[in-house]
Amino acid sequence: MIRGGCLCGAVRFEADEIPLLTHCHCSLCRKVSGAAFSTTACLPSSRFRFLAGADLVETYRHPQSVFTNSFCRTCGSAAPWVAAEEGHAFIPAGLLDDDPQVRPALHMFVGSKAPWWSITDDAPQFDEWVPGFGPEASRE
């Protein structure tokens, strides 16, 4: 079991396991994280549960893209986003209290990465979406 929560502790959650961690370098993830990229745990929504504070999670959907960001209404820190209709949950990795036992597997949107950041690991890099996992894949 992997547990985590927001900065103030009002939002708490657990996941049965974290099968995948990804680094996203898109400009929207950079802006919301305030860093060179965001690292996100991706898992089936059936393997994720809020323990407390689900009612405190607010979600922002970018009007010109599929970008979605969730945050705690109390402290403003990141919060998990659950796309139940698509069967996925996304957890900002910095919220994890426990070691997920996996390491970041890939870099996406490196075509728009911050020019001042160099990727120095050997993980696969994708200029945009990982093939087969973009928004058009959910429409097929």
Short mmCIF file of N, CA and C in Angstrom, two decimals:
data_model
loop_
_atom_site.label_atom_id
_atom_site.label_comp_id
_atom_site.label_asym_id
_atom_site.label_seq_id
_atom_site.Cartn_x
_atom_site.Cartn_y
_atom_site.Cartn_z
N MET A 1 0.84 -1.18 0.00
CA MET A 1 0.00 0.00 0.00
C MET A 1 0.89 1.25 0.00
N ILE A 2 0.59 2.17 -0.87
CA ILE A 2 1.32 3.42 -0.97
C ILE A 2 0.38 4.53 -0.51
N ARG A 3 0.81 5.30 0.47
CA ARG A 3 -0.04 6.38 1.00
C ARG A 3 0.57 7.73 0.71
N GLY A 4 -0.28 8.75 0.80
CA GLY A 4 0.20 10.10 0.59
C GLY A 4 -0.85 11.12 0.96
N GLY A 5 -0.48 12.39 0.79
CA GLY A 5 -1.42 13.46 1.12
C GLY A 5 -0.89 14.81 0.71
N CYS A 6 -1.73 15.81 0.88
CA CYS A 6 -1.38 17.18 0.51
C CYS A 6 -0.55 17.84 1.63
N LEU A 7 -0.18 19.08 1.42
CA LEU A 7 0.68 19.82 2.35
C LEU A 7 0.07 19.94 3.74
N CYS A 8 -1.23 20.26 3.83
CA CYS A 8 -1.85 20.44 5.15
C CYS A 8 -2.35 19.13 5.75
N GLY A 9 -2.37 18.07 4.97
CA GLY A 9 -2.80 16.76 5.46
C GLY A 9 -4.30 16.53 5.39
N ALA A 10 -5.06 17.49 4.90
CA ALA A 10 -6.52 17.32 4.82
C ALA A 10 -6.91 16.32 3.75
N VAL A 11 -6.17 16.28 2.66
CA VAL A 11 -6.41 15.29 1.60
C VAL A 11 -5.45 14.14 1.81
N ARG A 12 -6.00 12.96 2.03
CA ARG A 12 -5.20 11.74 2.24
C ARG A 12 -5.70 10.68 1.28
N PHE A 13 -4.80 9.82 0.83
CA PHE A 13 -5.17 8.79 -0.13
C PHE A 13 -4.25 7.59 0.01
N GLU A 14 -4.64 6.52 -0.65
CA GLU A 14 -3.79 5.34 -0.75
C GLU A 14 -3.99 4.70 -2.11
N ALA A 15 -2.95 4.00 -2.54
CA ALA A 15 -2.98 3.26 -3.80
C ALA A 15 -2.45 1.87 -3.53
N ASP A 16 -3.06 0.89 -4.18
CA ASP A 16 -2.61 -0.49 -3.99
C ASP A 16 -1.18 -0.66 -4.48
N GLU A 17 -0.86 0.00 -5.58
CA GLU A 17 0.49 -0.02 -6.15
C GLU A 17 0.60 1.12 -7.14
N ILE A 18 1.81 1.49 -7.45
CA ILE A 18 2.08 2.49 -8.48
C ILE A 18 2.81 1.78 -9.60
N PRO A 19 2.13 1.50 -10.72
CA PRO A 19 2.79 0.79 -11.81
C PRO A 19 3.68 1.66 -12.69
N LEU A 20 3.45 2.99 -12.68
CA LEU A 20 4.17 3.83 -13.62
C LEU A 20 4.37 5.24 -13.07
N LEU A 21 5.59 5.75 -13.20
CA LEU A 21 5.90 7.15 -12.94
C LEU A 21 6.40 7.76 -14.25
N THR A 22 5.92 8.96 -14.58
CA THR A 22 6.35 9.64 -15.80
C THR A 22 6.78 11.07 -15.49
N HIS A 23 7.69 11.58 -16.30
CA HIS A 23 8.07 13.00 -16.24
C HIS A 23 7.42 13.69 -17.43
N CYS A 24 6.68 14.77 -17.18
CA CYS A 24 6.10 15.55 -18.28
C CYS A 24 6.78 16.92 -18.30
N HIS A 25 7.27 17.29 -19.47
CA HIS A 25 8.01 18.54 -19.65
C HIS A 25 7.18 19.61 -20.36
N CYS A 26 5.87 19.42 -20.54
CA CYS A 26 5.06 20.41 -21.26
C CYS A 26 5.01 21.72 -20.48
N SER A 27 4.72 22.80 -21.19
CA SER A 27 4.71 24.12 -20.56
C SER A 27 3.65 24.22 -19.47
N LEU A 28 2.53 23.53 -19.62
CA LEU A 28 1.47 23.61 -18.61
C LEU A 28 1.89 22.90 -17.32
N CYS A 29 2.52 21.74 -17.43
CA CYS A 29 3.02 21.05 -16.23
C CYS A 29 4.11 21.86 -15.55
N ARG A 30 4.96 22.51 -16.36
CA ARG A 30 6.01 23.36 -15.77
C ARG A 30 5.38 24.51 -14.99
N LYS A 31 4.36 25.12 -15.55
CA LYS A 31 3.73 26.26 -14.87
C LYS A 31 3.04 25.84 -13.57
N VAL A 32 2.32 24.73 -13.60
CA VAL A 32 1.59 24.32 -12.40
C VAL A 32 2.52 23.79 -11.31
N SER A 33 3.66 23.20 -11.71
CA SER A 33 4.58 22.66 -10.72
C SER A 33 5.63 23.67 -10.28
N GLY A 34 5.87 24.68 -11.13
CA GLY A 34 6.93 25.64 -10.81
C GLY A 34 8.31 25.03 -10.96
N ALA A 35 8.41 23.95 -11.72
CA ALA A 35 9.68 23.25 -11.87
C ALA A 35 9.90 22.90 -13.35
N ALA A 36 11.03 22.28 -13.65
CA ALA A 36 11.37 21.94 -15.03
C ALA A 36 10.43 20.90 -15.63
N PHE A 37 9.79 20.10 -14.80
CA PHE A 37 8.86 19.08 -15.26
C PHE A 37 8.04 18.62 -14.06
N SER A 38 6.97 17.89 -14.35
CA SER A 38 6.19 17.29 -13.26
C SER A 38 6.36 15.78 -13.34
N THR A 39 6.39 15.15 -12.20
CA THR A 39 6.47 13.70 -12.13
C THR A 39 5.15 13.19 -11.58
N THR A 40 4.54 12.28 -12.32
CA THR A 40 3.20 11.82 -11.98
C THR A 40 3.15 10.30 -11.91
N ALA A 41 2.47 9.81 -10.88
CA ALA A 41 2.17 8.39 -10.76
C ALA A 41 0.87 8.13 -11.50
N CYS A 42 0.87 7.16 -12.37
CA CYS A 42 -0.30 6.81 -13.17
C CYS A 42 -0.74 5.40 -12.79
N LEU A 43 -2.03 5.24 -12.54
CA LEU A 43 -2.53 3.93 -12.13
C LEU A 43 -4.01 3.80 -12.46
N PRO A 44 -4.53 2.58 -12.48
CA PRO A 44 -5.96 2.40 -12.68
C PRO A 44 -6.74 3.02 -11.52
N SER A 45 -7.82 3.71 -11.82
CA SER A 45 -8.60 4.36 -10.76
C SER A 45 -9.15 3.35 -9.75
N SER A 46 -9.35 2.12 -10.16
CA SER A 46 -9.84 1.08 -9.25
C SER A 46 -8.82 0.73 -8.18
N ARG A 47 -7.56 1.13 -8.37
CA ARG A 47 -6.49 0.83 -7.42
C ARG A 47 -6.17 2.03 -6.52
N PHE A 48 -7.01 3.08 -6.58
CA PHE A 48 -6.81 4.33 -5.84
C PHE A 48 -8.02 4.62 -4.96
N ARG A 49 -7.77 5.15 -3.74
CA ARG A 49 -8.84 5.54 -2.83
C ARG A 49 -8.47 6.80 -2.06
N PHE A 50 -9.42 7.71 -1.97
CA PHE A 50 -9.26 8.82 -1.04
C PHE A 50 -9.58 8.29 0.35
N LEU A 51 -8.76 8.64 1.33
CA LEU A 51 -9.02 8.28 2.73
C LEU A 51 -9.68 9.43 3.46
N ALA A 52 -9.39 10.66 3.03
CA ALA A 52 -9.96 11.86 3.64
C ALA A 52 -9.81 13.02 2.66
N GLY A 53 -10.72 13.96 2.76
CA GLY A 53 -10.58 15.21 2.03
C GLY A 53 -10.94 15.19 0.56
N ALA A 54 -11.59 14.16 0.07
CA ALA A 54 -11.97 14.16 -1.35
C ALA A 54 -12.83 15.36 -1.69
N ASP A 55 -13.64 15.81 -0.73
CA ASP A 55 -14.50 16.97 -0.95
C ASP A 55 -13.72 18.29 -0.99
N LEU A 56 -12.45 18.25 -0.61
CA LEU A 56 -11.60 19.46 -0.64
C LEU A 56 -10.82 19.59 -1.94
N VAL A 57 -10.91 18.58 -2.80
CA VAL A 57 -10.14 18.60 -4.05
C VAL A 57 -10.89 19.41 -5.11
N GLU A 58 -10.24 20.43 -5.61
CA GLU A 58 -10.76 21.25 -6.70
C GLU A 58 -10.01 20.86 -7.97
N THR A 59 -10.66 20.97 -9.11
CA THR A 59 -10.03 20.59 -10.37
C THR A 59 -10.14 21.73 -11.36
N TYR A 60 -9.03 22.05 -11.99
CA TYR A 60 -8.97 23.06 -13.03
C TYR A 60 -8.75 22.36 -14.36
N ARG A 61 -9.59 22.65 -15.33
CA ARG A 61 -9.43 22.11 -16.67
C ARG A 61 -9.05 23.25 -17.60
N HIS A 62 -7.91 23.14 -18.25
CA HIS A 62 -7.45 24.19 -19.16
C HIS A 62 -8.42 24.29 -20.33
N PRO A 63 -8.86 25.51 -20.67
CA PRO A 63 -9.89 25.64 -21.71
C PRO A 63 -9.45 25.28 -23.12
N GLN A 64 -8.17 25.31 -23.43
CA GLN A 64 -7.72 25.01 -24.79
C GLN A 64 -6.98 23.67 -24.93
N SER A 65 -7.02 22.85 -23.90
CA SER A 65 -6.30 21.58 -23.99
C SER A 65 -6.97 20.55 -23.08
N VAL A 66 -6.37 19.37 -23.02
CA VAL A 66 -6.87 18.32 -22.13
C VAL A 66 -6.23 18.40 -20.75
N PHE A 67 -5.39 19.40 -20.54
CA PHE A 67 -4.68 19.55 -19.27
C PHE A 67 -5.67 19.72 -18.12
N THR A 68 -5.45 18.95 -17.08
CA THR A 68 -6.28 19.01 -15.87
C THR A 68 -5.34 19.03 -14.67
N ASN A 69 -5.67 19.87 -13.70
CA ASN A 69 -4.87 19.98 -12.49
C ASN A 69 -5.80 19.98 -11.28
N SER A 70 -5.49 19.16 -10.30
CA SER A 70 -6.28 19.14 -9.07
C SER A 70 -5.42 19.65 -7.92
N PHE A 71 -6.10 20.27 -6.96
CA PHE A 71 -5.38 20.86 -5.84
C PHE A 71 -6.28 20.88 -4.61
N CYS A 72 -5.67 20.97 -3.44
CA CYS A 72 -6.39 21.04 -2.17
C CYS A 72 -6.92 22.45 -1.98
N ARG A 73 -8.20 22.57 -1.74
CA ARG A 73 -8.83 23.87 -1.53
C ARG A 73 -8.33 24.54 -0.26
N THR A 74 -7.84 23.80 0.71
CA THR A 74 -7.37 24.37 1.97
C THR A 74 -5.97 24.95 1.85
N CYS A 75 -5.02 24.15 1.35
CA CYS A 75 -3.62 24.60 1.33
C CYS A 75 -3.10 24.96 -0.05
N GLY A 76 -3.83 24.60 -1.09
CA GLY A 76 -3.42 24.93 -2.46
C GLY A 76 -2.40 23.98 -3.06
N SER A 77 -1.95 23.00 -2.31
CA SER A 77 -0.96 22.08 -2.88
C SER A 77 -1.64 21.12 -3.86
N ALA A 78 -0.82 20.46 -4.64
CA ALA A 78 -1.33 19.50 -5.62
C ALA A 78 -2.16 18.43 -4.93
N ALA A 79 -3.05 17.82 -5.71
CA ALA A 79 -3.88 16.72 -5.21
C ALA A 79 -4.06 15.72 -6.36
N PRO A 80 -4.40 14.48 -6.04
CA PRO A 80 -4.64 13.50 -7.09
C PRO A 80 -5.83 13.91 -7.95
N TRP A 81 -5.78 13.49 -9.21
CA TRP A 81 -6.89 13.68 -10.14
C TRP A 81 -7.36 12.31 -10.57
N VAL A 82 -8.64 12.05 -10.41
CA VAL A 82 -9.20 10.76 -10.78
C VAL A 82 -10.13 10.96 -11.98
N ALA A 83 -9.78 10.31 -13.07
CA ALA A 83 -10.61 10.31 -14.28
C ALA A 83 -11.33 8.97 -14.31
N ALA A 84 -12.33 8.83 -13.44
CA ALA A 84 -13.01 7.55 -13.25
C ALA A 84 -13.62 7.04 -14.55
N GLU A 85 -14.18 7.94 -15.37
CA GLU A 85 -14.82 7.51 -16.61
C GLU A 85 -13.82 6.92 -17.59
N GLU A 86 -12.56 7.33 -17.46
CA GLU A 86 -11.50 6.77 -18.30
C GLU A 86 -10.74 5.66 -17.60
N GLY A 87 -11.00 5.48 -16.30
CA GLY A 87 -10.38 4.40 -15.55
C GLY A 87 -8.96 4.68 -15.09
N HIS A 88 -8.60 5.97 -14.96
CA HIS A 88 -7.24 6.32 -14.56
C HIS A 88 -7.23 7.25 -13.34
N ALA A 89 -6.17 7.15 -12.57
CA ALA A 89 -5.89 8.11 -11.49
C ALA A 89 -4.47 8.61 -11.70
N PHE A 90 -4.27 9.88 -11.41
CA PHE A 90 -2.97 10.53 -11.58
C PHE A 90 -2.60 11.21 -10.27
N ILE A 91 -1.45 10.85 -9.73
CA ILE A 91 -1.02 11.39 -8.45
C ILE A 91 0.30 12.14 -8.66
N PRO A 92 0.34 13.43 -8.32
CA PRO A 92 1.63 14.11 -8.35
C PRO A 92 2.59 13.37 -7.41
N ALA A 93 3.70 12.92 -7.93
CA ALA A 93 4.59 12.02 -7.17
C ALA A 93 5.11 12.64 -5.88
N GLY A 94 5.22 13.94 -5.82
CA GLY A 94 5.68 14.59 -4.59
C GLY A 94 4.74 14.41 -3.42
N LEU A 95 3.52 13.98 -3.66
CA LEU A 95 2.55 13.74 -2.59
C LEU A 95 2.73 12.39 -1.92
N LEU A 96 3.50 11.50 -2.53
CA LEU A 96 3.65 10.14 -1.99
C LEU A 96 4.50 10.14 -0.73
N ASP A 97 3.97 9.55 0.32
CA ASP A 97 4.71 9.41 1.58
C ASP A 97 5.59 8.17 1.57
N ASP A 98 5.18 7.16 0.82
CA ASP A 98 5.89 5.89 0.78
C ASP A 98 6.63 5.74 -0.54
N ASP A 99 7.66 4.91 -0.54
CA ASP A 99 8.39 4.61 -1.76
C ASP A 99 7.49 3.80 -2.68
N PRO A 100 7.23 4.30 -3.90
CA PRO A 100 6.33 3.56 -4.80
C PRO A 100 6.96 2.30 -5.39
N GLN A 101 8.25 2.07 -5.15
CA GLN A 101 8.96 0.88 -5.63
C GLN A 101 9.13 0.85 -7.15
N VAL A 102 8.86 1.97 -7.82
CA VAL A 102 9.16 2.13 -9.24
C VAL A 102 9.86 3.47 -9.40
N ARG A 103 10.56 3.62 -10.49
CA ARG A 103 11.25 4.87 -10.79
C ARG A 103 10.69 5.41 -12.10
N PRO A 104 10.86 6.70 -12.36
CA PRO A 104 10.31 7.27 -13.59
C PRO A 104 10.76 6.48 -14.82
N ALA A 105 9.77 6.16 -15.67
CA ALA A 105 10.01 5.29 -16.82
C ALA A 105 10.22 6.03 -18.12
N LEU A 106 9.77 7.30 -18.20
CA LEU A 106 9.86 8.00 -19.48
C LEU A 106 9.71 9.50 -19.29
N HIS A 107 10.08 10.23 -20.34
CA HIS A 107 9.92 11.68 -20.42
C HIS A 107 8.98 11.95 -21.59
N MET A 108 7.94 12.76 -21.34
CA MET A 108 7.04 13.13 -22.43
C MET A 108 7.03 14.64 -22.62
N PHE A 109 6.66 15.08 -23.80
CA PHE A 109 6.64 16.48 -24.20
C PHE A 109 8.02 17.13 -24.09
N VAL A 110 9.05 16.35 -24.42
CA VAL A 110 10.40 16.92 -24.41
C VAL A 110 10.60 17.92 -25.54
N GLY A 111 9.71 17.90 -26.53
CA GLY A 111 9.78 18.89 -27.60
C GLY A 111 9.51 20.30 -27.11
N SER A 112 8.92 20.42 -25.93
CA SER A 112 8.66 21.75 -25.36
C SER A 112 9.27 21.91 -23.97
N LYS A 113 10.29 21.13 -23.69
CA LYS A 113 10.92 21.21 -22.36
C LYS A 113 11.59 22.56 -22.15
N ALA A 114 11.84 22.89 -20.91
CA ALA A 114 12.52 24.14 -20.56
C ALA A 114 13.92 24.13 -21.18
N PRO A 115 14.29 25.20 -21.86
CA PRO A 115 15.60 25.23 -22.52
C PRO A 115 16.77 25.19 -21.53
N TRP A 116 16.52 25.53 -20.30
CA TRP A 116 17.58 25.55 -19.30
C TRP A 116 17.73 24.21 -18.57
N TRP A 117 16.96 23.18 -18.97
CA TRP A 117 17.02 21.88 -18.32
C TRP A 117 17.59 20.85 -19.28
N SER A 118 18.50 20.02 -18.80
CA SER A 118 19.06 18.92 -19.59
C SER A 118 18.60 17.60 -19.00
N ILE A 119 18.11 16.73 -19.85
CA ILE A 119 17.73 15.38 -19.42
C ILE A 119 18.99 14.54 -19.45
N THR A 120 19.33 13.95 -18.31
CA THR A 120 20.61 13.24 -18.21
C THR A 120 20.45 11.74 -17.97
N ASP A 121 19.20 11.25 -17.89
CA ASP A 121 19.04 9.81 -17.69
C ASP A 121 18.78 9.12 -19.04
N ASP A 122 18.66 7.82 -19.01
CA ASP A 122 18.48 7.03 -20.23
C ASP A 122 17.02 6.64 -20.49
N ALA A 123 16.08 7.21 -19.74
CA ALA A 123 14.67 6.87 -19.95
C ALA A 123 14.23 7.33 -21.34
N PRO A 124 13.33 6.60 -21.98
CA PRO A 124 12.84 6.99 -23.31
C PRO A 124 12.25 8.40 -23.28
N GLN A 125 12.42 9.10 -24.41
CA GLN A 125 11.92 10.47 -24.54
C GLN A 125 10.96 10.56 -25.71
N PHE A 126 9.86 11.27 -25.50
CA PHE A 126 8.85 11.46 -26.53
C PHE A 126 8.62 12.95 -26.71
N ASP A 127 8.60 13.41 -27.96
CA ASP A 127 8.41 14.83 -28.24
C ASP A 127 7.07 15.34 -27.74
N GLU A 128 6.03 14.50 -27.80
CA GLU A 128 4.70 14.87 -27.31
C GLU A 128 4.16 13.71 -26.49
N TRP A 129 2.92 13.28 -26.80
CA TRP A 129 2.31 12.16 -26.10
C TRP A 129 3.07 10.86 -26.37
N VAL A 130 3.03 9.96 -25.43
CA VAL A 130 3.52 8.61 -25.66
C VAL A 130 2.58 8.00 -26.70
N PRO A 131 3.11 7.45 -27.78
CA PRO A 131 2.23 6.91 -28.84
C PRO A 131 1.18 5.95 -28.28
N GLY A 132 -0.07 6.20 -28.67
CA GLY A 132 -1.18 5.37 -28.22
C GLY A 132 -1.83 5.82 -26.93
N PHE A 133 -1.31 6.89 -26.29
CA PHE A 133 -1.84 7.32 -25.01
C PHE A 133 -2.28 8.78 -24.98
N GLY A 134 -2.33 9.44 -26.12
CA GLY A 134 -2.79 10.81 -26.19
C GLY A 134 -4.29 10.89 -26.16
N PRO A 135 -4.84 12.11 -26.19
CA PRO A 135 -6.30 12.27 -26.13
C PRO A 135 -7.03 11.60 -27.31
N GLU A 136 -6.40 11.50 -28.45
CA GLU A 136 -7.04 10.85 -29.59
C GLU A 136 -7.20 9.35 -29.36
N ALA A 137 -6.36 8.76 -28.52
CA ALA A 137 -6.46 7.33 -28.24
C ALA A 137 -7.75 7.01 -27.49
N SER A 138 -8.24 7.94 -26.66
CA SER A 138 -9.46 7.68 -25.91
C SER A 138 -10.71 7.82 -26.79
N ARG A 139 -10.57 8.40 -27.98
CA ARG A 139 -11.70 8.57 -28.89
C ARG A 139 -11.82 7.43 -29.89
N GLU A 140 -10.85 6.55 -29.93
CA GLU A 140 -10.87 5.46 -30.92
C GLU A 140 -11.80 4.35 -30.51
#
